[in-house]
Coordinates of C-alpha atoms in Angstrom, one line a residue:
M1 CA 16.9 -164.1 -112.7
N2 CA 16.7 -167.5 -111.0
L3 CA 13.2 -168.5 -109.2
M4 CA 14.5 -168.8 -106.0
N5 CA 15.8 -164.9 -106.3
I6 CA 12.7 -164.1 -107.3
I7 CA 11.3 -166.0 -104.1
T8 CA 14.0 -164.5 -101.6
K9 CA 12.9 -160.7 -102.8
Q10 CA 9.6 -161.4 -102.0
L11 CA 10.5 -162.5 -98.5
I12 CA 11.1 -160.3 -95.4
E13 CA 14.4 -161.3 -93.2
I14 CA 14.8 -158.1 -91.5
I15 CA 12.6 -156.1 -89.8
E16 CA 13.8 -152.4 -88.1
W17 CA 12.3 -149.3 -87.7
T18 CA 15.1 -146.2 -86.8
D19 CA 12.8 -143.3 -85.8
D20 CA 13.8 -140.3 -87.0
S21 CA 10.9 -137.8 -85.7
R22 CA 10.4 -136.7 -82.4
D23 CA 6.8 -137.1 -82.1
T24 CA 6.1 -140.4 -83.3
L25 CA 4.2 -142.5 -80.9
S26 CA 3.5 -145.9 -82.8
Y27 CA 4.5 -146.9 -86.6
R28 CA 3.5 -150.1 -88.8
W29 CA 5.8 -151.7 -90.5
P30 CA 4.9 -151.5 -94.1
D31 CA 5.3 -155.2 -95.4
E32 CA 4.2 -154.5 -99.0
D33 CA 2.6 -157.6 -99.5
K34 CA 5.7 -159.1 -98.3
E35 CA 6.0 -162.3 -96.4
I36 CA 8.0 -162.8 -93.5
K37 CA 10.6 -165.4 -94.1
N38 CA 10.9 -168.1 -91.0
G39 CA 13.6 -167.3 -89.0
A40 CA 13.6 -163.9 -89.5
Q41 CA 15.6 -161.1 -87.5
L42 CA 13.5 -158.6 -85.6
I43 CA 15.7 -155.6 -84.3
V44 CA 13.7 -153.7 -81.6
R45 CA 16.0 -150.7 -80.3
E46 CA 15.9 -149.2 -76.5
S47 CA 12.8 -147.3 -75.8
Q48 CA 11.0 -149.3 -78.9
Q49 CA 8.7 -152.4 -78.2
V50 CA 7.0 -154.2 -81.0
Q51 CA 3.3 -155.6 -81.1
F52 CA 2.7 -158.4 -83.5
V53 CA -1.2 -158.6 -84.7
S54 CA -2.5 -161.8 -86.4
E55 CA -5.7 -161.7 -88.9
G56 CA -7.2 -158.6 -85.7
Q57 CA -6.0 -160.6 -82.8
F58 CA -2.8 -159.3 -80.7
A59 CA 0.1 -161.4 -80.5
D60 CA 3.7 -161.4 -79.1
L61 CA 5.3 -158.9 -77.8
F62 CA 9.0 -157.6 -78.1
G63 CA 11.2 -155.8 -76.4
P64 CA 14.7 -154.6 -76.4
G65 CA 17.0 -156.8 -78.4
R66 CA 17.6 -158.8 -81.4
H67 CA 15.1 -161.7 -82.0
Q68 CA 14.7 -164.9 -84.5
L69 CA 11.5 -165.5 -85.2
T70 CA 11.1 -168.7 -84.7
T71 CA 8.2 -171.1 -82.9
Q72 CA 9.8 -171.1 -79.7
N73 CA 10.0 -167.0 -79.8
I74 CA 6.3 -166.4 -80.8
P75 CA 4.0 -168.8 -79.0
I76 CA 1.3 -166.6 -79.2
L77 CA 1.4 -166.3 -83.2
S78 CA 2.0 -170.0 -83.4
T79 CA -0.7 -170.6 -81.5
L80 CA -3.4 -168.3 -83.4
R81 CA -1.4 -169.7 -86.5
G82 CA -2.1 -173.4 -85.5
W83 CA 1.8 -173.9 -85.5
K84 CA 2.3 -176.8 -83.1
Y85 CA 5.2 -178.1 -84.0
G86 CA 6.9 -175.6 -86.0
F87 CA 6.4 -173.9 -89.2
N88 CA 8.6 -173.8 -92.7
S89 CA 6.5 -171.6 -94.5
P90 CA 6.6 -167.7 -94.7
F91 CA 3.6 -165.6 -93.3
K92 CA 2.3 -162.4 -92.9
C93 CA 1.5 -160.5 -89.8
D94 CA 1.2 -156.9 -89.1
V95 CA 4.2 -155.4 -87.1
Y96 CA 3.5 -152.6 -84.5
Y97 CA 6.5 -150.4 -83.6
I98 CA 5.8 -148.2 -80.2
N99 CA 8.0 -145.6 -79.1
T100 CA 8.1 -146.1 -75.2
R101 CA 10.4 -142.7 -74.9
L102 CA 9.5 -139.7 -72.8
F103 CA 7.5 -137.5 -74.5
T104 CA 8.1 -134.3 -72.4
G105 CA 7.2 -130.9 -72.4
N106 CA 3.0 -131.6 -73.6
K107 CA 1.3 -128.1 -72.7
W108 CA -2.5 -128.4 -71.6
G109 CA -4.7 -125.8 -70.2
T110 CA -8.5 -124.8 -70.0
S111 CA -10.1 -123.7 -73.0
N112 CA -12.8 -122.1 -70.9
P113 CA -13.0 -120.9 -67.0
V114 CA -13.4 -123.9 -64.5
M115 CA -16.3 -122.6 -61.8
M116 CA -15.9 -123.5 -58.3
R117 CA -16.9 -122.0 -55.2
D118 CA -14.4 -120.4 -52.7
K119 CA -14.9 -119.4 -49.3
D120 CA -13.7 -116.1 -49.9
F121 CA -15.2 -114.5 -52.6
G122 CA -17.7 -116.9 -53.4
V123 CA -18.7 -118.3 -56.7
V124 CA -15.3 -118.0 -58.7
R125 CA -14.1 -118.8 -62.4
L126 CA -10.3 -119.7 -62.8
R127 CA -8.3 -120.5 -65.5
A128 CA -5.1 -122.8 -65.3
F129 CA -2.4 -124.0 -68.1
G130 CA 0.7 -126.2 -67.5
T131 CA 2.9 -129.1 -69.2
Y132 CA 2.9 -132.6 -68.5
D133 CA 5.5 -135.8 -69.3
F134 CA 4.1 -139.2 -70.5
R135 CA 4.8 -142.3 -71.9
I136 CA 3.5 -145.7 -73.2
V137 CA 3.5 -148.3 -70.8
Q138 CA 0.6 -150.4 -72.2
P139 CA 1.1 -151.1 -76.8
A140 CA -1.8 -153.3 -77.2
K141 CA -4.2 -150.9 -75.1
F142 CA -2.5 -147.9 -76.8
L143 CA -3.0 -149.6 -80.3
K144 CA -6.5 -150.6 -79.7
E145 CA -8.1 -147.4 -78.3
V146 CA -5.7 -144.8 -80.3
A147 CA -3.7 -145.3 -82.7
G148 CA -5.8 -148.1 -84.3
T149 CA -4.8 -149.2 -87.8
D150 CA -2.8 -146.1 -88.3
Q151 CA 0.5 -146.4 -90.2
N152 CA 2.2 -143.5 -88.6
F153 CA 0.5 -142.0 -85.7
R154 CA 1.9 -138.9 -84.4
L155 CA 1.5 -136.5 -81.0
D156 CA -0.5 -133.7 -82.4
E157 CA -3.1 -136.2 -83.3
F158 CA -3.7 -136.9 -79.6
A159 CA -2.8 -134.3 -77.8
D160 CA -6.6 -132.5 -78.3
T161 CA -7.9 -135.6 -76.6
M162 CA -5.2 -135.7 -73.9
R163 CA -5.8 -132.2 -72.8
S164 CA -9.4 -132.6 -72.6
R165 CA -8.8 -135.8 -70.8
I166 CA -6.6 -133.7 -68.4
V167 CA -8.3 -130.7 -68.4
S168 CA -11.7 -132.8 -67.2
I169 CA -9.7 -134.7 -64.3
F170 CA -7.9 -131.4 -63.6
S171 CA -11.7 -129.5 -62.6
E172 CA -12.9 -132.0 -60.5
A173 CA -9.8 -132.5 -58.1
L174 CA -9.4 -128.9 -58.0
A175 CA -13.2 -128.8 -56.7
K176 CA -13.3 -131.3 -54.3
A177 CA -9.4 -130.2 -53.1
Q178 CA -11.6 -126.9 -51.8
V179 CA -8.1 -125.0 -52.1
P180 CA -8.4 -121.1 -51.3
V181 CA -7.9 -118.8 -54.2
L182 CA -5.8 -116.8 -52.4
D183 CA -3.8 -120.4 -51.4
V184 CA -3.4 -121.7 -55.2
A185 CA -0.6 -119.7 -56.0
Q186 CA 1.3 -121.3 -53.0
R187 CA 0.6 -124.3 -54.0
Y188 CA 1.2 -125.3 -57.2
T189 CA 3.9 -127.6 -56.7
E190 CA 1.6 -129.7 -53.9
M191 CA -1.5 -129.4 -56.3
G192 CA 0.4 -130.6 -59.4
D193 CA 1.7 -133.9 -57.2
A194 CA -1.9 -134.3 -55.7
L195 CA -3.7 -134.3 -59.5
L196 CA -0.8 -136.6 -60.5
Q197 CA -2.3 -139.5 -58.6
L198 CA -5.7 -138.9 -60.0
I199 CA -4.9 -138.3 -63.8
N200 CA -2.3 -141.2 -64.1
P201 CA -4.9 -144.3 -62.9
A202 CA -7.2 -142.7 -65.6
V203 CA -5.2 -142.6 -68.8
T204 CA -3.9 -145.6 -67.9
E205 CA -7.0 -147.6 -67.8
K206 CA -8.1 -145.7 -71.1
Y207 CA -5.0 -145.1 -73.3
G208 CA -2.2 -148.0 -71.7
L209 CA -0.1 -144.4 -70.9
E210 CA 1.5 -143.0 -67.8
I211 CA 2.0 -139.4 -67.0
T212 CA 5.6 -139.4 -65.2
S213 CA 4.9 -135.6 -64.1
F214 CA 2.1 -133.1 -64.1
L215 CA 2.9 -129.4 -63.6
L216 CA 0.6 -126.4 -63.0
E217 CA 2.3 -123.5 -64.3
N218 CA -0.6 -120.8 -63.3
V219 CA -4.2 -120.3 -62.2
S220 CA -5.7 -117.3 -63.1
V221 CA -9.1 -115.5 -62.1
P222 CA -11.1 -113.1 -63.8
P223 CA -9.6 -109.3 -63.5
E224 CA -12.6 -108.2 -61.0
V225 CA -11.4 -110.5 -58.5
E226 CA -7.5 -109.7 -58.8
Q227 CA -8.9 -106.1 -58.2
A228 CA -10.5 -107.7 -55.1
I229 CA -7.4 -109.3 -53.8
D230 CA -5.0 -106.6 -54.6
N231 CA -7.7 -104.1 -52.4
R232 CA -7.7 -106.6 -49.5
S233 CA -3.5 -106.7 -49.9
S234 CA -3.3 -102.7 -50.3
M235 CA -5.8 -102.9 -46.7
S236 CA -3.3 -105.5 -45.2
A237 CA -0.2 -103.2 -45.9
I238 CA -1.8 -100.4 -44.4
G239 CA -2.6 -101.9 -41.1
N240 CA -4.4 -100.2 -38.2
L241 CA -6.3 -97.8 -39.6
N242 CA -6.6 -95.1 -37.0
D243 CA -2.8 -95.0 -36.6
Y244 CA -2.4 -94.6 -40.4
V245 CA -5.0 -91.8 -40.5
K246 CA -2.8 -90.2 -38.0
Y247 CA 0.4 -90.4 -39.5
Q248 CA -1.2 -89.1 -42.3
M249 CA -2.2 -86.3 -40.2
G250 CA 0.9 -85.2 -38.8
Q251 CA 3.2 -85.7 -42.3
A252 CA 0.7 -83.2 -43.7
M253 CA 1.1 -81.0 -40.6
A254 CA 5.0 -81.0 -41.2
N255 CA 4.8 -80.3 -44.8
G256 CA 1.9 -77.2 -44.5
G257 CA 0.2 -75.4 -47.1
E258 CA -2.8 -76.2 -49.3
G259 CA -2.0 -79.8 -50.0
A260 CA -1.5 -80.1 -46.4
A261 CA -4.7 -78.5 -45.4
A262 CA -6.7 -80.7 -47.5
A263 CA -4.9 -84.0 -46.7
T264 CA -5.4 -83.4 -43.1
I265 CA -9.2 -83.7 -43.6
P266 CA -9.5 -87.2 -43.5
A267 CA -7.8 -87.5 -40.8
T268 CA -9.6 -84.4 -38.7
M269 CA -12.9 -86.0 -40.2
A270 CA -11.8 -89.0 -38.1
M271 CA -10.8 -87.6 -35.6
G272 CA -14.3 -85.4 -35.3
F273 CA -16.2 -88.5 -35.1
G274 CA -14.6 -89.6 -32.6
M275 CA -14.8 -86.4 -30.4
A276 CA -18.5 -86.3 -31.4
Q277 CA -18.6 -90.1 -29.9
E278 CA -17.0 -89.1 -26.9
M279 CA -19.6 -86.0 -26.3
M280 CA -22.4 -87.9 -26.6
K281 CA -21.5 -90.9 -23.9
G282 CA -20.5 -87.6 -22.0
M283 CA -24.3 -85.7 -22.4
Q284 CA -25.7 -89.3 -21.2
Q285 CA -23.5 -89.3 -17.6
P286 CA -25.6 -87.9 -14.7
S287 CA -25.1 -83.9 -13.9
G288 CA -24.1 -82.1 -10.4
A289 CA -22.1 -80.0 -9.3
A290 CA -18.9 -81.7 -10.5
A291 CA -20.0 -80.4 -14.0
A292 CA -20.0 -77.0 -13.0
D293 CA -16.3 -76.8 -12.6
P294 CA -14.4 -78.8 -14.4
F295 CA -11.0 -78.7 -12.9
S296 CA -12.2 -79.2 -9.6
P297 CA -11.0 -82.8 -7.7
A298 CA -14.3 -84.0 -7.7
A299 CA -14.3 -83.6 -12.0
A300 CA -11.3 -85.0 -11.8
Q301 CA -12.3 -88.5 -10.4
A302 CA -15.7 -88.5 -12.1
A303 CA -13.5 -87.7 -15.5
Q304 CA -11.5 -90.6 -14.7
A305 CA -14.8 -93.2 -15.1
A306 CA -16.2 -91.2 -17.8
P307 CA -15.5 -89.0 -21.2
A308 CA -15.1 -85.4 -20.8
A309 CA -17.1 -83.0 -21.9
P310 CA -17.0 -79.6 -23.4
A311 CA -16.8 -77.2 -20.3
A312 CA -18.3 -73.6 -19.5
G313 CA -17.6 -71.4 -22.7
G314 CA -16.9 -74.2 -24.8
V315 CA -13.8 -75.1 -23.7
Q316 CA -13.1 -79.1 -24.7
V317 CA -11.3 -80.5 -21.7
L318 CA -9.3 -84.1 -21.9
T319 CA -7.8 -86.2 -19.8
P320 CA -4.5 -87.8 -20.0
E321 CA -6.3 -91.0 -21.6
Q322 CA -8.1 -89.0 -23.8
A323 CA -5.2 -87.2 -25.5
A324 CA -3.1 -90.6 -25.3
Q325 CA -6.3 -92.4 -27.4
A326 CA -6.0 -89.5 -29.7
L327 CA -2.7 -89.4 -30.4
G328 CA -2.1 -92.9 -30.7
V329 CA 0.6 -93.4 -27.5
T330 CA 0.5 -94.5 -24.2
V331 CA -1.3 -92.7 -20.8
Q332 CA 2.2 -92.7 -19.7
D333 CA 3.5 -91.1 -22.7
V334 CA 1.3 -88.2 -22.6
V335 CA 1.8 -87.5 -18.4
A336 CA 5.5 -87.5 -19.5
E337 CA 5.3 -84.3 -22.2
L338 CA 2.7 -83.1 -19.3
E339 CA 5.3 -83.0 -16.2
S340 CA 7.9 -82.1 -19.1
G341 CA 6.0 -78.8 -19.7
A342 CA 6.4 -79.6 -23.5
L343 CA 2.0 -80.2 -23.4
K344 CA 0.5 -77.9 -21.3
G345 CA -2.0 -78.8 -18.8
R346 CA -3.3 -78.5 -15.0
K347 CA -3.1 -80.4 -11.9
I348 CA -6.2 -81.4 -10.2
G349 CA -5.1 -83.6 -6.8
S350 CA -3.4 -86.1 -8.6
A351 CA -5.5 -86.1 -12.2
W352 CA -4.4 -84.2 -15.0
R353 CA -6.5 -82.1 -17.2
I354 CA -5.3 -80.8 -21.0
S355 CA -7.6 -78.8 -23.3
Q356 CA -8.0 -79.2 -26.9
D357 CA -6.4 -76.0 -27.6
A358 CA -2.8 -77.0 -25.8
L359 CA -3.2 -80.2 -27.4
N360 CA -3.7 -78.8 -30.7
E361 CA -0.7 -76.7 -29.5
F362 CA 1.4 -79.7 -29.1
L363 CA 0.7 -81.0 -32.4
R364 CA 2.3 -77.9 -34.1
G365 CA 5.1 -78.2 -32.1

C-alpha cells in the first residue's frame, strides 16, 4: 500500500447518517480521529439538520440536501479556522446530526396531585395526564442545553425532564384559568389549545423545541369529590323533592302490602310536617264566630285567606287550594274532581270544603 492510499484512508470523503431507530434526537458523527477532506460530501436527508462544532464553538448549520464542504459552503467555519482564501488541507470538526422529525405520542402526567381552589368544592386535589407531540427547531440551543456532547442522545433520556417541565406549566396555567372542576371534562380540547400557547414559548426558549400538539386526556379528582359530584347529579335527576315524595307515595299505595306501607313513611312524614305548619299558622289567626262553624259562609271566606284549622270533633278540613298543594296539582283540577263527584266535598256558597278523610279516600281510589 503506497503513501497516498494510507493518507486517503485517514480522510473522510462522505458524511451521512441513516437513522435506524425511532427515538434518536441527536447523533454525533463518529470521526474516529479521521480528518474531513477538503471538498468532502455532506449528505443531509429530509427531517435532518447537521450542526458543525469547531473547537467547542457552533459553526455552520446545514439543511436537507448534498453539500460540498468548501470555503464557500462553510463561511462560519472558515472564519473560525482563519481560512480567508480557501483551504487545501484536511480539518477536524464535530458533526452533529439533529433529527427534526415529529416525535408523537409522548406521555405526560402529574406524579403528585395539583392543588387548586374551586368555587364549588373549595380546595381540590387534581391529577391529570395526556400526550404531546414535539420537534427540534433550534439545533444549536438543543445541543447546548439538552444533548451536550452525547454521541447518541435518545428520547428516554429527556422524557422525564420534558414531563416535569410540562406538569409545572400545566399546574400554573390551571390555577390561573380558574376553570370549575365540574367543567374541566367538557373543556379538554379548549384547555389543551390554551395550554399549548403557554407551554411552547417556555420550551422553545429553554430547550429549542416546539410542541405541535398538547392533549389533555383525563383530569381526575379524589374519591370523596367524585362522591359529592355523584350526589349532586342524583339530586338534579330527582328534581323537585316535593313532587318526588308524592310520586313515591302514589307508587307505594298502588302496589300495596307491607313494603308499600314502609315506602309511604317518608312521604307521610313530609305531608305531616306540611300540615303541622299549616295548623300552626291557623292557630295564629283570630278566633271568632266563623271558626265555630267550618262550613258557614263566613268560615269559607276566612279559609281562603288563611290555612284551615281542625274543626270540632277533630275533623281536618281543607280548602281546594290546600288540597291542590297536597296533591301537587292545580286548583282547577281539584274543583273539577269535586264537581264531577270523584272527590267528595261540600260547597258552602261559592266555596268548596274537603275533609281529610275524603281526600284520603280519593287517593286510595
